[in-house]
Amino acid sequence: MAKAPVLTPQAEDFPRWYQDLISKAELADNGPVRGTMVIRPYGYGLWERMQQEMDARIKKAGAQNAYFPMFIPQSYLTKEAEHVEGFAPELAVVTHGGGKQLEEPVVVRPTSETIINEYFSKWVQSHRDLPLLINQWANVVRWELRPRVFLRTTEFLWQEGHTAHATYEDAREYASMIHTQVYGDFMTNVLGIDVVLGRKTAKERFAGAINTLTLEGMMGDGKALQMGTSHELGQNFAKAFNTTYQLQGAEREYVWQTSWGVSTRMVGGLIMSHGDDNGLRVPPRLAAVQAVVLAIKGDDAVLAKVREIGARLEAAGIRVVVDDRTDTPFGRRAVDWELKGVPLRIEVGPRDLENGTAMLARRIPGGKEPVAIDGLVELLPGILDEDQAQLLRESRERRVARTVDVKYLDEAVEAAATGWGRISWAELGPAGEAKLAEQGVSVRCIVAADGSVPQTDDQDGNIAIVARAY
C-alpha cells in the first residue's frame, strides 16, 4: 500500500494544502477567538527575520520607530469621513472598562492615521519640523468575517509608517521611494517573490488616500495577494486634525502626508509562493535557519563532528542549528526540517565520518549529494545564493507564464480562473471594474504600458492587472 502524503497535494486542494502546511510545519494555530491566530516559534522566527530586514531599510529611509496607543477615542475616527466609512465594518469598539460604561467608546486600532495625526498636529509647528518620518511596529484589529491564518485575521502584526512633508512633491516622492526601494527591494531580493508594482484604482484605494501604490504577488495557484501598500494621503488628515506648519512670516500651510505598511500577511505570501507538496521552502536570505546539521546516529564521534561543523558554519556567518536529537528517528527529523523549508541539511553518520564527507540535501532545487566536510564553509555560501536566485526565477517564470493579454471582459474572467489578465484600463474603466467584481475578479493594480508605475489613473496606455485575490 502506498504511503499517504504528509500534506494534501497542491493540485488536489490548494487551500487545504496551505492549512496542512501551517499545521505540520508548526507555523501557527488558530486562536481561541474566531479569526485570531497563535504564531508558533518557527513561524514567529520568519516574522522576526522579516522585521529585521524591513526595519533596516525603513531606518535607512530616514524614519524613526515610535509607539502609539492601541486604544483610540472613537471621536478621532469621525474627523476624516472617508476614513471612518472605509473602516466602519471592521471596527472593534470598547464600550466598558473597569466595570463601568465608558463616557466615550474607544476603538481598538484598525490603523493609526487618526491617533498619529493628533500628535503630529502638536509636534509640527514650523518648516524646520519637516519632514517628520515615523514608523511603528504594532498589532492591529480588523474584525474579519472570512479569516484565514496569516492572510486575513482579526488581529495581526505589522509595521505602519506615517510621514508629514512640506510639499505634495516631497510626499509623493517619499511614498514612491518606500514602494520601490524599501518594499520592492525587500520582497524581490529577500522574499524572492516577483511582485508587480502598480497603482490602485480609485475603488481599491485606501480610505482617505489620494493615491495608493501596491505590490502584488502571484501565488502558486495563480491568485493574487496584496503584499504591501504605500499611500499618498494628500492633505485630508492634515485638514481634519489641523496639522499645519508656519511658512515665512505668519502664514501657515497644511502638511502633505503618507502612510505605508506590510504585515504578517507576508508570511502567508511566502508559503503560497514557494511552498511545494513536501512543505515550505524558505529563501536563504530570509531563513532564520539556513542550514541544519543532523546526526544520523548517536555515535559519540558523530555527535562531536556535527557540533564541530555547526560551530564552524556559525563562525562563518551562516545561521545554523545542530540537530543531535538522536532519540528521535532520523527519518522523522529529516521530514520535519523539510516541512519547515530549511534551505540546507547536512547529514552525518558513521560511514560519512570514515569518508570525510557529509550528505548535503538542498531543499529548494531538491536532491542530495556527498560533499567534503572540510569544504563546507567555502561551499555553502555560493549554494545559498544559487538557491535564493532560483526561487525568484521560479516566481517570475510562473507570473509570466500565467499572465495573458486580453481585450474583453469575458476573456479577463477566463484568464483569472488560472492566473492574471492584462487589459487596457481605458477600455475597462470603472464600469468594467464593477462588472468584474460581480464575478469575483478584481483589478489588482494599474501599470503603465512599459510596466512601470503610472503617475495618474488615466495615463495613456495604462494596463489593468485583473485576478482573483486572497
Coordinates of C-alpha atoms in Angstrom, one line a residue:
M1 CA 0.0 0.0 0.0
A2 CA 1.3 3.5 -1.0
K3 CA 2.3 5.7 1.9
A4 CA -0.1 8.6 2.5
P5 CA 1.4 12.0 1.7
V6 CA 2.2 14.2 4.7
L7 CA 0.4 17.2 3.1
T8 CA -2.6 17.4 0.8
P9 CA -1.2 17.8 -2.7
Q10 CA -1.5 21.4 -4.0
A11 CA -3.1 20.2 -7.2
E12 CA -5.8 18.4 -5.3
D13 CA -6.8 21.1 -2.9
F14 CA -4.6 24.2 -2.6
P15 CA -6.4 25.8 0.4
R16 CA -6.3 22.5 2.3
W17 CA -2.6 22.2 1.4
Y18 CA -2.0 25.6 2.9
Q19 CA -3.7 24.8 6.2
D20 CA -1.9 21.4 6.3
L21 CA 1.5 23.1 5.9
I22 CA 0.9 25.7 8.5
S23 CA 0.0 23.0 11.0
K24 CA 2.6 20.3 10.1
A25 CA 5.4 22.9 9.8
E26 CA 4.4 24.3 13.2
L27 CA 4.0 27.8 12.0
A28 CA 0.7 28.8 13.7
D29 CA -2.5 27.7 15.3
N30 CA -6.0 29.2 15.4
G31 CA -6.6 31.3 18.4
P32 CA -9.4 30.9 20.9
V33 CA -11.4 33.8 19.5
R34 CA -12.6 33.3 15.9
G35 CA -10.2 35.0 13.4
T36 CA -7.2 35.2 15.8
M37 CA -4.0 33.2 15.5
V38 CA -1.2 32.0 17.7
I39 CA 2.1 32.3 15.9
R40 CA 4.4 29.4 17.0
P41 CA 8.1 29.9 17.5
Y42 CA 9.2 28.8 14.0
G43 CA 6.6 30.9 12.3
Y44 CA 7.5 33.9 14.5
G45 CA 11.1 33.4 13.6
L46 CA 10.2 34.0 10.0
W47 CA 8.3 37.2 11.0
E48 CA 11.3 38.3 13.1
R49 CA 13.6 38.0 10.2
M50 CA 11.2 40.0 8.0
Q51 CA 11.1 42.6 10.8
Q52 CA 14.9 42.8 10.9
E53 CA 15.3 43.2 7.1
M54 CA 12.4 45.7 6.8
D55 CA 13.5 47.7 9.9
A56 CA 16.9 48.3 8.5
R57 CA 15.5 49.5 5.2
I58 CA 13.0 51.8 6.9
K59 CA 15.6 53.4 9.1
K60 CA 17.8 53.8 6.0
A61 CA 14.9 55.7 4.5
G62 CA 15.1 58.2 7.5
A63 CA 12.1 57.0 9.6
Q64 CA 12.4 56.5 13.3
N65 CA 10.5 54.0 15.3
A66 CA 7.9 55.1 17.9
Y67 CA 4.8 53.6 19.5
F68 CA 1.2 54.9 19.9
P69 CA -1.7 53.5 22.0
M70 CA -3.8 50.8 20.6
F71 CA -7.0 52.4 22.1
I72 CA -8.2 55.3 20.0
P73 CA -11.1 57.7 21.0
Q74 CA -14.0 57.0 18.7
S75 CA -14.3 60.7 18.0
Y76 CA -10.8 60.7 16.3
L77 CA -12.1 58.4 13.6
T78 CA -15.1 60.6 12.8
K79 CA -12.8 63.5 11.9
E80 CA -12.0 62.1 8.5
A81 CA -15.3 60.9 6.9
E82 CA -14.0 58.7 4.1
H83 CA -11.5 57.0 6.5
V84 CA -14.2 56.1 9.1
E85 CA -16.6 55.0 6.4
G86 CA -14.0 52.7 4.9
F87 CA -13.1 51.0 8.3
A88 CA -16.6 51.1 10.0
P89 CA -17.5 47.4 9.2
E90 CA -14.2 46.1 10.6
L91 CA -14.0 48.1 13.9
A92 CA -13.8 46.6 17.3
V93 CA -15.2 49.1 19.8
V94 CA -14.8 49.0 23.6
T95 CA -17.8 50.4 25.5
H96 CA -17.0 49.2 29.0
G97 CA -13.8 49.3 31.1
G98 CA -13.2 48.8 34.8
G99 CA -16.7 47.6 35.3
K100 CA -18.2 50.8 34.1
Q101 CA -19.6 52.2 30.8
L102 CA -17.1 54.5 29.2
E103 CA -18.0 58.1 28.7
E104 CA -16.7 57.8 25.1
P105 CA -16.3 54.4 23.4
V106 CA -12.7 53.6 22.3
V107 CA -11.7 51.8 19.1
V108 CA -9.0 49.1 19.1
R109 CA -6.8 50.5 16.3
P110 CA -7.5 49.2 12.8
T111 CA -4.7 51.5 11.7
S112 CA -3.2 54.6 13.3
E113 CA -3.6 57.6 10.9
T114 CA -6.0 59.3 13.3
I115 CA -4.2 59.0 16.6
I116 CA -0.8 59.7 15.0
N117 CA -2.2 62.8 13.3
E118 CA -3.5 64.0 16.7
Y119 CA 0.2 64.1 17.8
F120 CA 1.6 65.3 14.5
S121 CA -0.6 68.4 14.9
K122 CA 1.2 69.1 18.2
W123 CA 4.7 68.2 17.0
V124 CA 4.7 70.1 13.8
Q125 CA 4.9 73.9 14.2
S126 CA 7.3 75.2 11.5
H127 CA 9.0 74.1 8.3
R128 CA 12.0 73.1 10.5
D129 CA 9.9 70.2 11.9
L130 CA 9.5 68.7 8.5
P131 CA 9.8 66.1 7.1
L132 CA 8.5 64.2 10.1
L133 CA 9.1 60.4 9.5
I134 CA 7.7 57.9 12.0
N135 CA 7.3 54.2 11.9
Q136 CA 5.8 51.8 14.4
W137 CA 5.7 48.0 14.8
A138 CA 2.4 47.0 16.4
N139 CA -0.7 44.9 16.3
V140 CA -4.0 46.0 14.8
V141 CA -7.5 44.6 14.9
R142 CA -9.9 44.5 12.0
W143 CA -13.0 42.3 12.6
E144 CA -12.5 39.7 9.9
L145 CA -15.6 37.8 8.6
R146 CA -13.7 35.3 6.5
P147 CA -10.5 34.5 8.5
R148 CA -7.5 32.6 7.1
V149 CA -4.3 32.2 9.1
F150 CA -1.7 34.8 8.2
L151 CA -3.8 36.1 5.2
R152 CA -6.8 37.5 7.0
T153 CA -7.0 37.5 10.7
T154 CA -8.9 39.7 13.2
E155 CA -5.6 40.6 14.9
F156 CA -2.4 40.7 13.0
L157 CA 1.1 42.2 13.3
W158 CA 2.6 44.8 11.1
Q159 CA 4.6 48.0 10.6
E160 CA 2.9 51.2 9.7
G161 CA 4.9 54.3 8.6
H162 CA 3.4 57.8 8.8
T163 CA 5.1 60.9 7.5
A164 CA 4.4 64.6 7.1
H165 CA 6.1 66.8 4.4
A166 CA 6.1 70.4 3.4
T167 CA 5.0 69.8 -0.2
Y168 CA 3.0 67.5 -2.3
E169 CA 6.0 66.6 -4.4
D170 CA 8.1 65.6 -1.3
A171 CA 5.3 63.4 0.0
R172 CA 4.7 61.7 -3.4
E173 CA 8.4 61.0 -3.8
Y174 CA 8.7 59.5 -0.3
A175 CA 5.7 57.3 -0.8
S176 CA 7.2 56.1 -4.1
M177 CA 10.6 55.5 -2.5
I178 CA 9.0 53.3 0.2
H179 CA 7.1 51.5 -2.5
T180 CA 10.2 50.7 -4.6
Q181 CA 13.4 50.9 -2.5
V182 CA 12.0 49.6 0.8
Y183 CA 9.1 47.2 -0.1
G184 CA 10.0 46.3 -3.6
D185 CA 13.7 45.6 -2.8
F186 CA 12.8 43.5 0.2
M187 CA 10.1 41.4 -1.5
T188 CA 12.2 40.8 -4.6
N189 CA 15.7 40.3 -3.1
V190 CA 14.9 38.8 0.3
L191 CA 11.5 37.1 0.0
G192 CA 12.3 36.0 -3.6
I193 CA 8.8 36.9 -4.8
D194 CA 8.5 38.6 -8.2
V195 CA 6.0 41.3 -7.2
V196 CA 4.3 43.7 -9.6
L197 CA 4.5 47.3 -8.5
G198 CA 1.4 49.3 -9.6
R199 CA -1.2 51.9 -8.7
K200 CA -4.6 51.0 -7.1
T201 CA -7.8 52.1 -8.8
A202 CA -10.0 54.7 -7.1
K203 CA -12.3 51.8 -6.0
E204 CA -9.4 49.9 -4.4
R205 CA -7.6 52.9 -2.9
F206 CA -7.0 53.2 0.9
A207 CA -9.8 55.0 2.7
G208 CA -8.8 58.7 3.0
A209 CA -5.9 58.5 0.5
I210 CA -5.5 60.3 -2.8
N211 CA -3.3 57.5 -4.2
T212 CA -2.4 54.0 -3.2
L213 CA 0.7 52.2 -4.5
T214 CA 0.6 48.4 -4.2
L215 CA 2.8 45.3 -4.6
E216 CA 1.0 42.3 -5.9
G217 CA 2.4 38.8 -5.9
M218 CA 1.1 35.7 -7.8
M219 CA 0.7 32.8 -5.6
G220 CA 1.2 29.1 -6.5
D221 CA -2.5 28.7 -7.5
G222 CA -2.4 31.8 -9.8
K223 CA -4.3 34.1 -7.4
A224 CA -3.0 37.5 -6.4
L225 CA -2.0 38.6 -2.9
Q226 CA -1.6 42.3 -2.0
M227 CA 1.8 42.1 -0.3
G228 CA 2.1 45.7 0.9
T229 CA 0.9 49.3 0.2
S230 CA 2.2 52.8 0.3
H231 CA -0.4 55.7 0.4
E232 CA -0.3 59.3 -0.5
L233 CA -2.8 60.9 1.9
G234 CA -2.6 64.4 0.4
Q235 CA -3.9 66.9 3.0
N236 CA -7.0 65.0 4.0
F237 CA -5.9 64.1 7.5
A238 CA -3.9 67.4 7.9
K239 CA -7.1 69.3 7.4
A240 CA -9.1 67.0 9.7
F241 CA -6.5 67.4 12.5
N242 CA -5.3 70.9 11.7
T243 CA -1.7 69.8 11.2
T244 CA 0.0 72.9 9.8
Y245 CA 3.4 74.4 9.7
Q246 CA 4.5 78.1 9.6
L247 CA 5.9 79.5 6.4
Q248 CA 8.0 82.7 6.3
G249 CA 6.0 85.2 8.3
A250 CA 2.7 84.3 9.9
E251 CA 1.2 82.3 7.1
R252 CA 0.5 78.6 7.8
E253 CA 0.2 75.7 5.4
Y254 CA -1.3 72.2 5.8
V255 CA 1.3 69.4 5.6
W256 CA 1.2 66.7 3.0
Q257 CA 1.3 63.1 4.3
T258 CA 2.0 59.5 3.5
S259 CA 1.3 56.2 5.3
W260 CA 2.6 52.7 4.4
G261 CA 2.5 49.2 5.8
V262 CA 3.3 45.5 5.5
S263 CA 2.1 42.8 7.8
T264 CA 2.2 39.1 8.8
R265 CA 0.3 38.5 5.6
M266 CA 3.8 38.3 4.0
V267 CA 4.3 35.0 5.9
G268 CA 1.2 33.7 4.0
G269 CA 2.6 35.0 0.8
L270 CA 5.9 33.3 1.4
I271 CA 4.1 30.0 2.0
M272 CA 1.9 30.2 -1.1
S273 CA 4.7 31.5 -3.4
H274 CA 7.4 29.0 -2.6
G275 CA 5.8 26.0 -0.8
D276 CA 5.5 22.6 -2.6
D277 CA 4.0 19.3 -1.8
N278 CA 6.8 18.5 0.6
G279 CA 6.4 21.7 2.7
L280 CA 7.7 25.2 2.9
R281 CA 10.8 26.4 1.0
V282 CA 12.4 29.4 2.8
P283 CA 14.6 31.8 0.8
P284 CA 18.1 31.6 2.3
R285 CA 18.4 35.4 2.8
L286 CA 15.2 35.3 4.9
A287 CA 15.7 32.0 6.7
A288 CA 16.2 32.1 10.4
V289 CA 17.9 28.7 10.0
Q290 CA 19.9 28.5 6.7
A291 CA 21.4 25.1 7.4
V292 CA 20.7 22.3 9.9
V293 CA 23.4 19.7 10.7
L294 CA 21.9 16.4 11.6
A295 CA 23.5 13.5 13.4
I296 CA 22.1 10.3 11.9
K297 CA 23.0 8.1 14.9
G298 CA 24.0 8.8 18.5
D299 CA 27.6 7.8 18.0
D300 CA 30.0 9.9 20.1
A301 CA 32.3 10.7 17.2
V302 CA 29.3 11.6 15.0
L303 CA 27.9 13.9 17.7
A304 CA 31.2 15.6 18.2
K305 CA 31.6 16.1 14.4
V306 CA 28.1 17.6 13.9
R307 CA 28.7 20.1 16.8
E308 CA 32.1 21.0 15.3
I309 CA 30.5 21.6 11.8
G310 CA 27.8 23.7 13.4
A311 CA 30.4 25.9 15.2
R312 CA 32.5 26.3 12.1
L313 CA 29.4 27.3 10.0
E314 CA 28.2 29.7 12.6
A315 CA 31.6 31.4 12.8
A316 CA 31.4 31.8 9.0
G317 CA 28.2 33.8 9.4
I318 CA 25.7 31.0 8.4
R319 CA 22.6 30.8 10.5
V320 CA 22.8 27.1 11.6
V321 CA 21.1 24.7 14.0
V322 CA 22.7 21.4 15.2
D323 CA 20.1 18.6 15.4
D324 CA 21.6 16.0 17.7
R325 CA 18.3 14.6 19.0
T326 CA 19.2 11.0 18.2
D327 CA 16.5 9.7 20.5
T328 CA 14.1 10.8 17.7
P329 CA 14.3 8.7 14.5
F330 CA 16.4 10.3 11.8
G331 CA 13.7 10.0 9.1
R332 CA 11.2 11.9 11.2
R333 CA 13.7 14.7 11.9
A334 CA 14.6 15.0 8.2
V335 CA 10.9 15.2 7.2
D336 CA 10.3 17.9 9.9
W337 CA 13.1 20.0 8.6
E338 CA 11.9 19.5 5.0
L339 CA 8.4 20.6 6.0
K340 CA 9.9 23.7 7.6
G341 CA 11.8 24.6 4.4
V342 CA 15.3 24.9 5.8
P343 CA 17.4 25.5 2.7
L344 CA 20.2 23.0 3.5
R345 CA 20.5 19.8 5.5
I346 CA 23.9 18.4 6.3
E347 CA 23.5 14.8 7.4
V348 CA 26.4 13.0 9.1
G349 CA 26.6 9.3 10.1
P350 CA 29.4 6.9 11.0
R351 CA 30.1 5.9 7.3
D352 CA 30.3 9.6 6.3
L353 CA 32.9 10.2 9.0
E354 CA 35.0 7.3 7.6
N355 CA 34.9 9.0 4.2
G356 CA 35.4 12.6 5.5
T357 CA 32.1 13.6 3.8
A358 CA 28.6 14.6 4.7
M359 CA 25.4 14.2 2.7
L360 CA 24.1 17.6 1.6
A361 CA 20.4 17.9 1.0
R362 CA 19.2 21.0 -0.8
R363 CA 15.5 21.8 -0.1
I364 CA 14.9 24.4 -2.9
P365 CA 16.1 22.5 -6.0
G366 CA 15.9 19.1 -4.3
G367 CA 18.4 16.3 -4.3
K368 CA 21.3 15.1 -2.3
E369 CA 25.0 14.7 -2.9
P370 CA 28.0 13.8 -0.7
V371 CA 30.4 16.7 -0.1
A372 CA 33.7 17.0 1.7
I373 CA 33.2 18.1 5.3
D374 CA 36.4 20.2 5.2
G375 CA 35.0 22.2 2.3
L376 CA 31.6 23.1 3.7
V377 CA 32.5 26.6 4.9
E378 CA 33.7 27.6 1.4
L379 CA 30.9 25.7 -0.5
L380 CA 27.7 26.7 1.3
P381 CA 27.5 30.5 0.7
G382 CA 27.6 30.0 -3.1
I383 CA 24.9 27.3 -2.9
L384 CA 22.7 29.5 -0.7
D385 CA 23.0 32.3 -3.3
E386 CA 22.1 29.9 -6.1
D387 CA 19.0 28.7 -4.3
Q388 CA 17.9 32.3 -3.5
A389 CA 18.1 33.1 -7.2
Q390 CA 16.2 30.0 -8.1
L391 CA 13.2 30.9 -6.0
L392 CA 12.9 34.4 -7.6
R393 CA 13.4 32.9 -11.0
E394 CA 10.6 30.4 -10.4
S395 CA 8.3 33.1 -9.1
R396 CA 8.9 35.3 -12.2
E397 CA 8.5 32.4 -14.6
R398 CA 5.2 31.5 -13.0
R399 CA 3.9 35.0 -13.2
V400 CA 4.9 35.4 -16.9
A401 CA 3.6 32.0 -17.9
R402 CA 0.2 32.6 -16.3
T403 CA -0.4 36.2 -17.3
V404 CA -2.2 36.8 -20.6
D405 CA -3.2 39.9 -22.6
V406 CA -7.0 40.2 -23.1
K407 CA -9.4 42.6 -24.8
Y408 CA -12.8 41.7 -23.4
L409 CA -14.4 41.2 -20.0
D410 CA -15.2 37.5 -20.6
E411 CA -11.6 36.9 -21.6
A412 CA -10.4 38.7 -18.4
V413 CA -12.7 36.4 -16.2
E414 CA -11.4 33.4 -18.1
A415 CA -7.7 34.5 -17.5
A416 CA -8.4 35.0 -13.8
A417 CA -9.5 31.4 -13.4
T418 CA -5.9 30.2 -13.6
G419 CA -3.8 33.3 -13.4
W420 CA -3.8 37.0 -14.3
G421 CA -5.2 39.0 -17.2
R422 CA -3.8 42.3 -18.6
I423 CA -6.4 44.6 -20.2
S424 CA -6.4 48.2 -21.3
W425 CA -7.6 50.4 -18.5
A426 CA -9.1 52.9 -21.0
E427 CA -11.3 50.1 -22.3
L428 CA -12.1 48.6 -19.0
G429 CA -12.6 51.7 -16.8
P430 CA -14.6 51.8 -13.5
A431 CA -17.7 50.4 -15.2
G432 CA -15.9 47.3 -16.4
E433 CA -14.2 47.0 -13.0
A434 CA -17.6 46.9 -11.3
K435 CA -18.7 44.1 -13.7
L436 CA -15.6 42.1 -13.0
A437 CA -16.2 42.4 -9.2
E438 CA -19.6 40.8 -9.7
Q439 CA -17.8 37.7 -10.9
G440 CA -15.2 37.7 -8.1
V441 CA -12.5 39.2 -10.1
S442 CA -10.7 42.5 -9.1
V443 CA -8.4 45.0 -10.6
R444 CA -5.3 44.4 -8.6
C445 CA -3.4 47.4 -9.9
I446 CA -2.8 49.6 -12.9
V447 CA 0.6 49.7 -14.6
A448 CA 2.0 51.8 -17.4
A449 CA 2.5 50.3 -20.8
D450 CA 6.2 49.7 -20.1
G451 CA 5.4 48.0 -16.8
S452 CA 6.3 51.0 -14.6
V453 CA 4.1 52.7 -12.1
P454 CA 1.9 55.3 -13.7
Q455 CA 1.6 58.8 -12.3
T456 CA -2.2 59.1 -12.9
D457 CA -5.1 56.7 -13.4
D458 CA -5.8 58.0 -16.9
Q459 CA -2.2 58.0 -18.2
D460 CA -2.2 56.9 -21.9
G461 CA -1.5 53.2 -22.3
N462 CA -2.3 52.2 -18.7
I463 CA -2.9 48.4 -18.3
A464 CA -5.1 46.9 -15.6
I465 CA -3.9 43.7 -14.0
V466 CA -7.0 41.6 -13.1
A467 CA -7.2 38.5 -11.0
R468 CA -8.9 36.6 -8.3
A469 CA -7.3 37.5 -5.0
Y470 CA -6.8 36.5 -1.4

